[in-house]
Amino acid sequence: MSKTRIAVLFGGKSGEHEVSRVSATSVIKAIDKEKYDIITIGITKDGEWLLYEGPIEDIAPGAWEAKARKDLADDPAHFAVALLGTGGKSLKDICDFVFPVLHGPNGEDGTVQGLLKLISIPFAGSGVVGTATTMDKIVAKEIFADAGLKQAPYVALTADQIGPEIKARIDKELKYPLFIKPANMGSSVGITRIESPDQLIPALKFAAKYDFRIVAEQGIDARELETAVMGNEELLSSAVGEIVPDAVFYDYDAKYNNSQSKTLVPANITKAQADEIRESAKTAYKACGCCGFARVDFLMDKSTGDIYINEINAIPGFTSISMFPMLFMATGLTYTQIVEKIIQYGYERYNTENQR
Ligand SMILES: Nc1ncnc2c1ncn2[C@@H]1O[C@H](COP(=O)(O)OP(=O)(O)O)[C@@H](O)[C@H]1O
Ligand SMILES: [Mg+2]
């Protein structure tokens, strides 16, 4: 019997392109090669899809792209990936299942998921609803509120509202420091922490460079706790971990360039706190329509111990030192078993959707 062909998508037209290449490398290494053949498809920063057949080691540092382009130029009939039936080989001809290891916009937000659903290929992780709702911080917050989950007070706005009126409202409703965030990014790109009202308008304008939709959020002096969930209807929850950033907040640098940021698994919290976090994580996951897997992030107020949900990452970091795999490894699963479960949940969702 021939093996199931899994296409791993990496890169992407997103500020998290580089992180995705590192995550994808770990996923590729973990996929059970006895059971699956792996097809690697890189998406460039311009959004071009390139079939890549070179060494896996060249994905993370970026050298893959020149090779994929050369192969494509030499043999377009083999290396072009046709998405909706124009030119090249169609995605459906070259794989049976897709594992999008893409972070941020154009990959973790319902776009790629919609395409895969449209062409009827089973894939890993949440579908259109789960990725689109969790990628947009405003939509996610409204769903969290509706599900009765506690979160930091916030004001949602659009870029055209930036001016004295919204400033007056934010200054009245929220206590500084604030976090100003574009609704639709990730990896802390476009986020600023501000201490005083005079910094508000510039921070809003900065966030507006990344998205039309913006959130102003009350800052919490908090510990950052994260938990992971897997499953479709019945859910598995993981250990709870803690991020100890070596910076004022967990910004892009602290996340990816600063080795001083520490992760603690399990977090040093009480069982009651861990249970509350795990329950809230499952509630949020279901409310947002997530499937397959996700990481759910919380802030725990250092003085009161109150727990607030921060966000869900529908395609969390998957590098060897990322929280998502570590949280499930702490429950006794191996990296390969985690990836296998995610693949099986992808098939399960696909089959259920196609029976209805
Ligand atoms: N309300 C808040 N209070 C305190 N810290 C926050 C708050 N919101 C965000 N942060 C800090 O900023 C980081 C990035 O914010 P987050 O909403 O998680 O965006 P991203 O989607 O980019 O990860 C968090 O990990 C945390 O360190
Ligand atoms: Mg985050």
mmCIF file of C-alpha atoms in Angstrom, residues 1-347:
data_model
loop_
_atom_site.group_PDB
_atom_site.id
_atom_site.type_symbol
_atom_site.label_atom_id
_atom_site.label_comp_id
_atom_site.label_asym_id
_atom_site.label_seq_id
_atom_site.Cartn_x
_atom_site.Cartn_y
_atom_site.Cartn_z
ATOM 1 C CA MET A 1 0.000 0.000 0.000
ATOM 2 C CA SER A 2 1.303 3.438 -0.783
ATOM 3 C CA LYS A 3 1.803 5.824 2.086
ATOM 4 C CA THR A 4 -0.437 8.782 2.826
ATOM 5 C CA ARG A 5 1.166 11.920 1.441
ATOM 6 C CA ILE A 6 1.187 14.821 3.881
ATOM 7 C CA ALA A 7 1.959 18.275 2.558
ATOM 8 C CA VAL A 8 3.526 20.530 5.156
ATOM 9 C CA LEU A 9 2.961 24.190 4.338
ATOM 10 C CA PHE A 10 5.558 26.582 5.713
ATOM 11 C CA GLY A 11 6.594 30.234 5.474
ATOM 12 C CA GLY A 12 3.656 32.349 4.397
ATOM 13 C CA LYS A 13 2.809 35.933 3.620
ATOM 14 C CA SER A 14 2.986 36.983 7.250
ATOM 15 C CA GLY A 15 5.159 38.749 9.808
ATOM 16 C CA GLU A 16 5.706 35.307 11.290
ATOM 17 C CA HIS A 17 7.134 33.790 8.114
ATOM 18 C CA GLU A 18 10.485 32.973 9.732
ATOM 19 C CA VAL A 19 8.987 31.427 12.850
ATOM 20 C CA SER A 20 6.825 29.229 10.662
ATOM 21 C CA ARG A 21 9.896 27.833 8.922
ATOM 22 C CA VAL A 22 11.342 26.783 12.267
ATOM 23 C CA SER A 23 8.028 25.308 13.460
ATOM 24 C CA ALA A 24 7.570 23.417 10.197
ATOM 25 C CA THR A 25 11.050 21.920 10.454
ATOM 26 C CA SER A 26 10.153 20.436 13.848
ATOM 27 C CA VAL A 27 6.827 19.112 12.568
ATOM 28 C CA ILE A 28 8.491 17.519 9.524
ATOM 29 C CA LYS A 29 11.048 15.827 11.758
ATOM 30 C CA ALA A 30 8.308 14.491 14.034
ATOM 31 C CA ILE A 31 5.982 13.068 11.384
ATOM 32 C CA ASP A 32 6.095 9.275 11.367
ATOM 33 C CA LYS A 33 7.997 8.439 8.150
ATOM 34 C CA GLU A 34 6.924 4.777 8.287
ATOM 35 C CA LYS A 35 3.376 5.887 7.798
ATOM 36 C CA TYR A 36 3.618 9.045 5.744
ATOM 37 C CA ASP A 37 5.439 10.550 2.806
ATOM 38 C CA ILE A 38 6.128 14.218 3.292
ATOM 39 C CA ILE A 39 5.697 16.864 0.625
ATOM 40 C CA THR A 40 7.052 20.278 1.543
ATOM 41 C CA ILE A 41 5.486 23.391 0.085
ATOM 42 C CA GLY A 42 6.986 26.761 0.943
ATOM 43 C CA ILE A 43 4.951 29.929 0.677
ATOM 44 C CA THR A 44 7.129 32.964 0.007
ATOM 45 C CA LYS A 45 6.649 36.336 1.688
ATOM 46 C CA ASP A 46 4.931 37.408 -1.529
ATOM 47 C CA GLY A 47 2.446 34.583 -1.231
ATOM 48 C CA GLU A 48 3.838 32.354 -3.971
ATOM 49 C CA TRP A 49 3.472 28.596 -3.388
ATOM 50 C CA LEU A 50 6.591 26.615 -4.327
ATOM 51 C CA LEU A 51 7.022 22.874 -4.229
ATOM 52 C CA TYR A 52 10.296 22.202 -2.427
ATOM 53 C CA GLU A 53 12.181 18.939 -2.674
ATOM 54 C CA GLY A 54 15.516 19.899 -1.148
ATOM 55 C CA PRO A 55 17.025 19.247 2.286
ATOM 56 C CA ILE A 56 14.847 19.929 5.338
ATOM 57 C CA GLU A 57 17.819 21.695 6.990
ATOM 58 C CA ASP A 58 17.537 24.490 4.394
ATOM 59 C CA ILE A 59 13.996 25.431 5.409
ATOM 60 C CA ALA A 60 14.683 27.197 8.716
ATOM 61 C CA PRO A 61 17.588 29.372 7.487
ATOM 62 C CA GLY A 62 15.693 30.295 4.300
ATOM 63 C CA ALA A 63 18.026 28.765 1.703
ATOM 64 C CA TRP A 64 15.121 26.601 0.477
ATOM 65 C CA GLU A 65 13.620 29.414 -1.552
ATOM 66 C CA ALA A 66 16.410 29.907 -4.076
ATOM 67 C CA LYS A 67 16.521 26.169 -4.680
ATOM 68 C CA ALA A 68 12.756 25.892 -5.080
ATOM 69 C CA ARG A 69 12.790 28.791 -7.552
ATOM 70 C CA LYS A 70 15.562 27.206 -9.574
ATOM 71 C CA ASP A 71 13.740 23.872 -9.684
ATOM 72 C CA LEU A 72 10.569 25.632 -10.723
ATOM 73 C CA ALA A 73 12.340 27.504 -13.529
ATOM 74 C CA ASP A 74 13.971 24.291 -14.768
ATOM 75 C CA ASP A 75 10.839 22.156 -14.599
ATOM 76 C CA PRO A 76 7.624 24.140 -14.207
ATOM 77 C CA ALA A 77 5.461 21.130 -15.015
ATOM 78 C CA HIS A 78 6.723 19.359 -11.888
ATOM 79 C CA PHE A 79 7.323 22.177 -9.435
ATOM 80 C CA ALA A 80 4.401 24.549 -9.994
ATOM 81 C CA VAL A 81 1.653 24.129 -7.423
ATOM 82 C CA ALA A 82 -1.727 25.016 -8.863
ATOM 83 C CA LEU A 83 -4.196 26.146 -6.264
ATOM 84 C CA LEU A 84 -7.416 26.512 -8.137
ATOM 85 C CA GLY A 85 -6.719 24.540 -11.253
ATOM 86 C CA THR A 86 -4.534 26.919 -13.245
ATOM 87 C CA GLY A 87 -1.161 25.650 -14.477
ATOM 88 C CA GLY A 88 1.083 23.141 -12.737
ATOM 89 C CA LYS A 89 -0.037 20.190 -10.680
ATOM 90 C CA SER A 90 -3.024 20.667 -8.484
ATOM 91 C CA LEU A 91 -2.515 20.401 -4.758
ATOM 92 C CA LYS A 92 -4.913 17.463 -4.726
ATOM 93 C CA ASP A 93 -2.735 15.551 -7.187
ATOM 94 C CA ILE A 94 0.359 15.812 -5.034
ATOM 95 C CA CYS A 95 -0.953 15.170 -1.517
ATOM 96 C CA ASP A 96 -3.705 13.532 0.518
ATOM 97 C CA PHE A 97 -3.585 15.715 3.607
ATOM 98 C CA VAL A 98 -2.276 19.190 4.382
ATOM 99 C CA PHE A 99 -0.580 20.318 7.590
ATOM 100 C CA PRO A 100 -0.473 24.114 7.503
ATOM 101 C CA VAL A 101 2.343 25.162 9.822
ATOM 102 C CA LEU A 102 1.704 28.822 9.122
ATOM 103 C CA HIS A 103 1.489 31.495 11.794
ATOM 104 C CA GLY A 104 -0.318 34.799 11.554
ATOM 105 C CA PRO A 105 -2.281 36.377 8.711
ATOM 106 C CA ASN A 106 -2.731 34.439 5.462
ATOM 107 C CA GLY A 107 -2.340 31.055 7.085
ATOM 108 C CA GLU A 108 -3.709 31.007 10.608
ATOM 109 C CA ASP A 109 -6.739 33.146 9.834
ATOM 110 C CA GLY A 110 -9.147 31.145 7.700
ATOM 111 C CA THR A 111 -7.671 32.023 4.324
ATOM 112 C CA VAL A 112 -5.649 28.861 3.701
ATOM 113 C CA GLN A 113 -8.297 26.844 5.543
ATOM 114 C CA GLY A 114 -10.991 28.152 3.188
ATOM 115 C CA LEU A 115 -8.906 27.225 0.184
ATOM 116 C CA LEU A 116 -8.313 23.705 1.493
ATOM 117 C CA LYS A 117 -11.969 23.246 2.293
ATOM 118 C CA LEU A 118 -12.961 24.523 -1.114
ATOM 119 C CA ILE A 119 -10.773 21.997 -2.870
ATOM 120 C CA SER A 120 -11.824 19.307 -0.388
ATOM 121 C CA ILE A 121 -8.510 18.213 1.127
ATOM 122 C CA PRO A 122 -8.415 17.087 4.766
ATOM 123 C CA PHE A 123 -6.103 19.259 6.844
ATOM 124 C CA ALA A 124 -4.715 19.718 10.341
ATOM 125 C CA GLY A 125 -6.111 22.136 12.863
ATOM 126 C CA SER A 126 -9.069 24.430 12.966
ATOM 127 C CA GLY A 127 -11.179 25.171 9.942
ATOM 128 C CA VAL A 128 -12.293 28.547 8.655
ATOM 129 C CA VAL A 129 -14.306 29.544 11.719
ATOM 130 C CA GLY A 130 -11.770 28.475 14.366
ATOM 131 C CA THR A 131 -8.855 30.199 12.679
ATOM 132 C CA ALA A 132 -10.702 33.358 11.604
ATOM 133 C CA THR A 133 -12.283 33.985 15.009
ATOM 134 C CA THR A 134 -9.078 33.448 16.961
ATOM 135 C CA MET A 135 -6.894 35.490 14.619
ATOM 136 C CA ASP A 136 -8.974 38.612 15.034
ATOM 137 C CA LYS A 137 -8.473 39.834 18.595
ATOM 138 C CA ILE A 138 -11.710 41.850 18.556
ATOM 139 C CA VAL A 139 -13.872 38.958 17.359
ATOM 140 C CA ALA A 140 -12.167 36.625 19.836
ATOM 141 C CA LYS A 141 -12.753 39.019 22.741
ATOM 142 C CA GLU A 142 -16.426 39.336 21.878
ATOM 143 C CA ILE A 143 -16.751 35.553 21.810
ATOM 144 C CA PHE A 144 -14.851 35.213 25.123
ATOM 145 C CA ALA A 145 -17.156 37.786 26.725
ATOM 146 C CA ASP A 146 -20.192 35.980 25.416
ATOM 147 C CA ALA A 147 -18.869 32.708 26.852
ATOM 148 C CA GLY A 148 -18.554 34.356 30.261
ATOM 149 C CA LEU A 149 -14.746 34.331 30.365
ATOM 150 C CA LYS A 150 -12.881 37.007 32.289
ATOM 151 C CA GLN A 151 -10.553 39.232 30.282
ATOM 152 C CA ALA A 152 -8.757 42.548 30.610
ATOM 153 C CA PRO A 153 -10.991 45.588 29.988
ATOM 154 C CA TYR A 154 -10.609 46.858 26.416
ATOM 155 C CA VAL A 155 -11.859 49.265 23.799
ATOM 156 C CA ALA A 156 -12.089 48.119 20.183
ATOM 157 C CA LEU A 157 -11.810 50.639 17.385
ATOM 158 C CA THR A 158 -11.018 51.075 13.715
ATOM 159 C CA ALA A 159 -8.204 53.200 12.317
ATOM 160 C CA ASP A 160 -10.583 55.847 10.983
ATOM 161 C CA GLN A 161 -11.704 56.568 14.572
ATOM 162 C CA ILE A 162 -8.241 57.617 15.748
ATOM 163 C CA GLY A 163 -8.696 61.119 17.176
ATOM 164 C CA PRO A 164 -9.723 63.089 20.284
ATOM 165 C CA GLU A 165 -13.062 61.369 20.763
ATOM 166 C CA ILE A 166 -11.728 57.801 20.982
ATOM 167 C CA LYS A 167 -8.814 59.049 23.076
ATOM 168 C CA ALA A 168 -11.233 60.559 25.595
ATOM 169 C CA ARG A 169 -13.174 57.314 25.742
ATOM 170 C CA ILE A 170 -10.082 55.145 26.216
ATOM 171 C CA ASP A 171 -8.641 57.494 28.870
ATOM 172 C CA LYS A 172 -11.945 57.343 30.742
ATOM 173 C CA GLU A 173 -12.628 53.604 30.477
ATOM 174 C CA LEU A 174 -9.173 52.081 30.882
ATOM 175 C CA LYS A 175 -6.393 52.409 33.423
ATOM 176 C CA TYR A 176 -2.820 52.883 32.192
ATOM 177 C CA PRO A 177 -0.523 51.177 31.306
ATOM 178 C CA LEU A 178 -2.275 50.033 28.142
ATOM 179 C CA PHE A 179 -1.433 47.578 25.431
ATOM 180 C CA ILE A 180 -2.304 48.829 21.969
ATOM 181 C CA LYS A 181 -2.625 46.008 19.454
ATOM 182 C CA PRO A 182 -3.536 45.556 15.824
ATOM 183 C CA ALA A 183 -6.451 43.082 15.862
ATOM 184 C CA ASN A 184 -4.931 40.858 13.267
ATOM 185 C CA MET A 185 -1.246 40.165 13.764
ATOM 186 C CA GLY A 186 0.659 37.834 16.041
ATOM 187 C CA SER A 187 4.113 37.455 17.557
ATOM 188 C CA SER A 188 3.628 40.849 19.199
ATOM 189 C CA VAL A 189 4.142 42.649 15.877
ATOM 190 C CA GLY A 190 2.604 46.154 15.992
ATOM 191 C CA ILE A 191 1.941 46.007 19.741
ATOM 192 C CA THR A 192 3.053 48.761 22.103
ATOM 193 C CA ARG A 193 2.810 49.076 25.831
ATOM 194 C CA ILE A 194 2.159 52.658 26.833
ATOM 195 C CA GLU A 195 2.403 54.289 30.228
ATOM 196 C CA SER A 196 0.573 57.566 29.752
ATOM 197 C CA PRO A 197 -2.181 59.259 27.685
ATOM 198 C CA ASP A 198 0.250 61.333 25.594
ATOM 199 C CA GLN A 199 1.556 58.089 24.057
ATOM 200 C CA LEU A 200 -1.872 56.887 22.995
ATOM 201 C CA ILE A 201 -2.346 58.459 19.553
ATOM 202 C CA PRO A 202 1.129 57.492 18.258
ATOM 203 C CA ALA A 203 0.605 53.924 19.503
ATOM 204 C CA LEU A 204 -2.798 53.714 17.823
ATOM 205 C CA LYS A 205 -1.284 55.022 14.573
ATOM 206 C CA PHE A 206 1.492 52.470 14.825
ATOM 207 C CA ALA A 207 -0.990 49.618 15.280
ATOM 208 C CA ALA A 208 -2.974 51.000 12.324
ATOM 209 C CA LYS A 209 0.033 50.298 10.091
ATOM 210 C CA TYR A 210 -0.710 46.616 10.570
ATOM 211 C CA ASP A 211 -4.482 46.462 10.715
ATOM 212 C CA PHE A 212 -7.539 48.642 10.286
ATOM 213 C CA ARG A 213 -8.973 47.043 13.403
ATOM 214 C CA ILE A 214 -7.280 47.932 16.702
ATOM 215 C CA VAL A 215 -7.635 47.028 20.370
ATOM 216 C CA ALA A 216 -6.682 49.186 23.342
ATOM 217 C CA GLU A 217 -6.386 46.949 26.349
ATOM 218 C CA GLN A 218 -5.795 47.579 30.012
ATOM 219 C CA GLY A 219 -2.403 46.294 31.067
ATOM 220 C CA ILE A 220 -2.305 43.763 33.843
ATOM 221 C CA ASP A 221 0.724 43.192 36.006
ATOM 222 C CA ALA A 222 0.562 39.509 35.329
ATOM 223 C CA ARG A 223 2.167 36.138 35.120
ATOM 224 C CA GLU A 224 1.735 34.622 31.673
ATOM 225 C CA LEU A 225 0.262 31.148 31.743
ATOM 226 C CA GLU A 226 -0.457 28.960 28.763
ATOM 227 C CA THR A 227 -2.223 25.686 28.222
ATOM 228 C CA ALA A 228 -2.881 23.546 25.192
ATOM 229 C CA VAL A 229 -5.947 21.762 23.924
ATOM 230 C CA MET A 230 -6.363 19.030 21.316
ATOM 231 C CA GLY A 231 -9.487 17.462 19.874
ATOM 232 C CA ASN A 232 -12.676 18.148 17.984
ATOM 233 C CA GLU A 233 -15.675 17.212 20.057
ATOM 234 C CA GLU A 234 -14.066 15.537 23.039
ATOM 235 C CA LEU A 235 -11.123 17.614 24.193
ATOM 236 C CA LEU A 236 -7.764 16.767 25.729
ATOM 237 C CA SER A 237 -6.087 19.339 27.884
ATOM 238 C CA SER A 238 -2.424 19.607 28.694
ATOM 239 C CA ALA A 239 -0.331 20.832 31.573
ATOM 240 C CA VAL A 240 -0.235 24.574 32.269
ATOM 241 C CA GLY A 241 3.052 26.311 31.553
ATOM 242 C CA GLU A 242 4.457 29.703 32.374
ATOM 243 C CA ILE A 243 6.414 32.153 30.263
ATOM 244 C CA VAL A 244 8.907 34.255 32.140
ATOM 245 C CA PRO A 245 9.883 36.964 29.676
ATOM 246 C CA ASP A 246 13.182 38.731 30.104
ATOM 247 C CA ALA A 247 11.649 41.994 28.927
ATOM 248 C CA VAL A 248 8.862 44.316 30.042
ATOM 249 C CA PHE A 249 6.514 42.248 27.953
ATOM 250 C CA TYR A 250 6.709 39.228 25.771
ATOM 251 C CA ASP A 251 7.519 41.095 22.563
ATOM 252 C CA TYR A 252 8.872 39.692 19.298
ATOM 253 C CA ASP A 253 12.449 39.901 20.495
ATOM 254 C CA ALA A 254 11.734 38.223 23.794
ATOM 255 C CA LYS A 255 9.867 35.509 21.914
ATOM 256 C CA TYR A 256 12.381 34.654 19.263
ATOM 257 C CA ASN A 257 15.728 36.384 19.744
ATOM 258 C CA ASN A 258 16.131 36.471 23.454
ATOM 259 C CA SER A 259 17.197 33.204 24.938
ATOM 260 C CA GLN A 260 16.776 34.632 28.440
ATOM 261 C CA SER A 261 12.995 34.222 28.254
ATOM 262 C CA LYS A 262 12.197 31.088 30.187
ATOM 263 C CA THR A 263 9.398 28.618 29.946
ATOM 264 C CA LEU A 264 8.363 26.630 32.984
ATOM 265 C CA VAL A 265 6.383 23.423 32.524
ATOM 266 C CA PRO A 266 4.426 22.858 34.660
ATOM 267 C CA ALA A 267 3.869 26.334 36.043
ATOM 268 C CA ASN A 268 4.179 26.739 39.765
ATOM 269 C CA ILE A 269 0.507 27.363 40.504
ATOM 270 C CA THR A 270 -2.103 25.589 42.610
ATOM 271 C CA LYS A 271 -4.143 22.690 41.262
ATOM 272 C CA ALA A 272 -7.287 24.810 41.548
ATOM 273 C CA GLN A 273 -5.677 27.530 39.424
ATOM 274 C CA ALA A 274 -4.484 25.017 36.836
ATOM 275 C CA ASP A 275 -7.944 23.454 36.682
ATOM 276 C CA GLU A 276 -9.591 26.837 36.215
ATOM 277 C CA ILE A 277 -7.181 27.627 33.380
ATOM 278 C CA ARG A 278 -7.762 24.289 31.677
ATOM 279 C CA GLU A 279 -11.545 24.594 31.941
ATOM 280 C CA SER A 280 -11.540 28.154 30.615
ATOM 281 C CA ALA A 281 -9.259 27.065 27.789
ATOM 282 C CA LYS A 282 -11.706 24.373 26.715
ATOM 283 C CA THR A 283 -14.646 26.748 26.951
ATOM 284 C CA ALA A 284 -12.835 29.310 24.813
ATOM 285 C CA TYR A 285 -11.711 26.689 22.282
ATOM 286 C CA LYS A 286 -15.266 25.429 21.814
ATOM 287 C CA ALA A 287 -16.764 28.912 21.752
ATOM 288 C CA CYS A 288 -14.401 29.984 18.976
ATOM 289 C CA GLY A 289 -15.091 26.844 16.967
ATOM 290 C CA CYS A 290 -11.545 25.481 17.196
ATOM 291 C CA CYS A 291 -10.689 21.966 16.067
ATOM 292 C CA GLY A 292 -7.611 19.788 16.133
ATOM 293 C CA PHE A 293 -5.297 21.772 18.353
ATOM 294 C CA ALA A 294 -4.626 25.207 19.807
ATOM 295 C CA ARG A 295 -2.769 26.953 22.595
ATOM 296 C CA VAL A 296 -4.722 29.172 24.931
ATOM 297 C CA ASP A 297 -2.940 32.000 26.752
ATOM 298 C CA PHE A 298 -3.865 33.591 30.052
ATOM 299 C CA LEU A 299 -2.730 36.443 32.274
ATOM 300 C CA MET A 300 -2.794 35.940 36.023
ATOM 301 C CA ASP A 301 -2.883 39.166 38.017
ATOM 302 C CA LYS A 302 0.167 39.071 40.290
ATOM 303 C CA SER A 303 -1.567 40.796 43.195
ATOM 304 C CA THR A 304 -5.103 39.348 43.109
ATOM 305 C CA GLY A 305 -4.473 35.977 41.444
ATOM 306 C CA ASP A 306 -7.385 36.686 39.064
ATOM 307 C CA ILE A 307 -7.102 34.795 35.814
ATOM 308 C CA TYR A 308 -7.881 36.505 32.507
ATOM 309 C CA ILE A 309 -7.930 34.898 29.094
ATOM 310 C CA ASN A 310 -5.630 36.679 26.646
ATOM 311 C CA GLU A 311 -5.836 34.850 23.346
ATOM 312 C CA ILE A 312 -6.025 31.571 21.446
ATOM 313 C CA ASN A 313 -3.382 30.618 18.940
ATOM 314 C CA ALA A 314 -4.961 28.286 16.394
ATOM 315 C CA ILE A 315 -1.562 27.306 14.955
ATOM 316 C CA PRO A 316 0.797 27.774 17.885
ATOM 317 C CA GLY A 317 4.562 27.749 17.645
ATOM 318 C CA PHE A 318 5.791 24.237 17.099
ATOM 319 C CA THR A 319 9.542 24.573 17.428
ATOM 320 C CA SER A 320 11.371 22.123 19.652
ATOM 321 C CA ILE A 321 11.308 24.694 22.462
ATOM 322 C CA SER A 322 7.728 25.887 21.883
ATOM 323 C CA MET A 323 5.117 25.706 24.595
ATOM 324 C CA PHE A 324 2.509 23.735 22.649
ATOM 325 C CA PRO A 325 4.514 20.517 22.230
ATOM 326 C CA MET A 326 6.135 20.875 25.663
ATOM 327 C CA LEU A 327 2.746 21.175 27.369
ATOM 328 C CA PHE A 328 1.528 17.938 25.859
ATOM 329 C CA MET A 329 4.865 16.184 26.323
ATOM 330 C CA ALA A 330 4.399 16.948 30.027
ATOM 331 C CA THR A 331 1.283 14.760 29.901
ATOM 332 C CA GLY A 332 3.353 11.823 28.618
ATOM 333 C CA LEU A 333 2.993 12.097 24.846
ATOM 334 C CA THR A 334 5.972 12.177 22.509
ATOM 335 C CA TYR A 335 6.353 14.876 19.862
ATOM 336 C CA THR A 336 5.553 12.287 17.190
ATOM 337 C CA GLN A 337 2.406 11.173 19.017
ATOM 338 C CA ILE A 338 1.227 14.768 19.310
ATOM 339 C CA VAL A 339 1.654 15.309 15.574
ATOM 340 C CA GLU A 340 -0.085 12.012 14.842
ATOM 341 C CA LYS A 341 -3.065 12.993 16.996
ATOM 342 C CA ILE A 342 -3.348 16.286 15.160
ATOM 343 C CA ILE A 343 -3.354 14.472 11.822
ATOM 344 C CA GLN A 344 -6.048 12.073 13.047
ATOM 345 C CA TYR A 345 -8.208 14.931 14.338
ATOM 346 C CA GLY A 346 -7.870 16.543 10.920
ATOM 347 C CA TYR A 347 -9.189 13.412 9.229
#
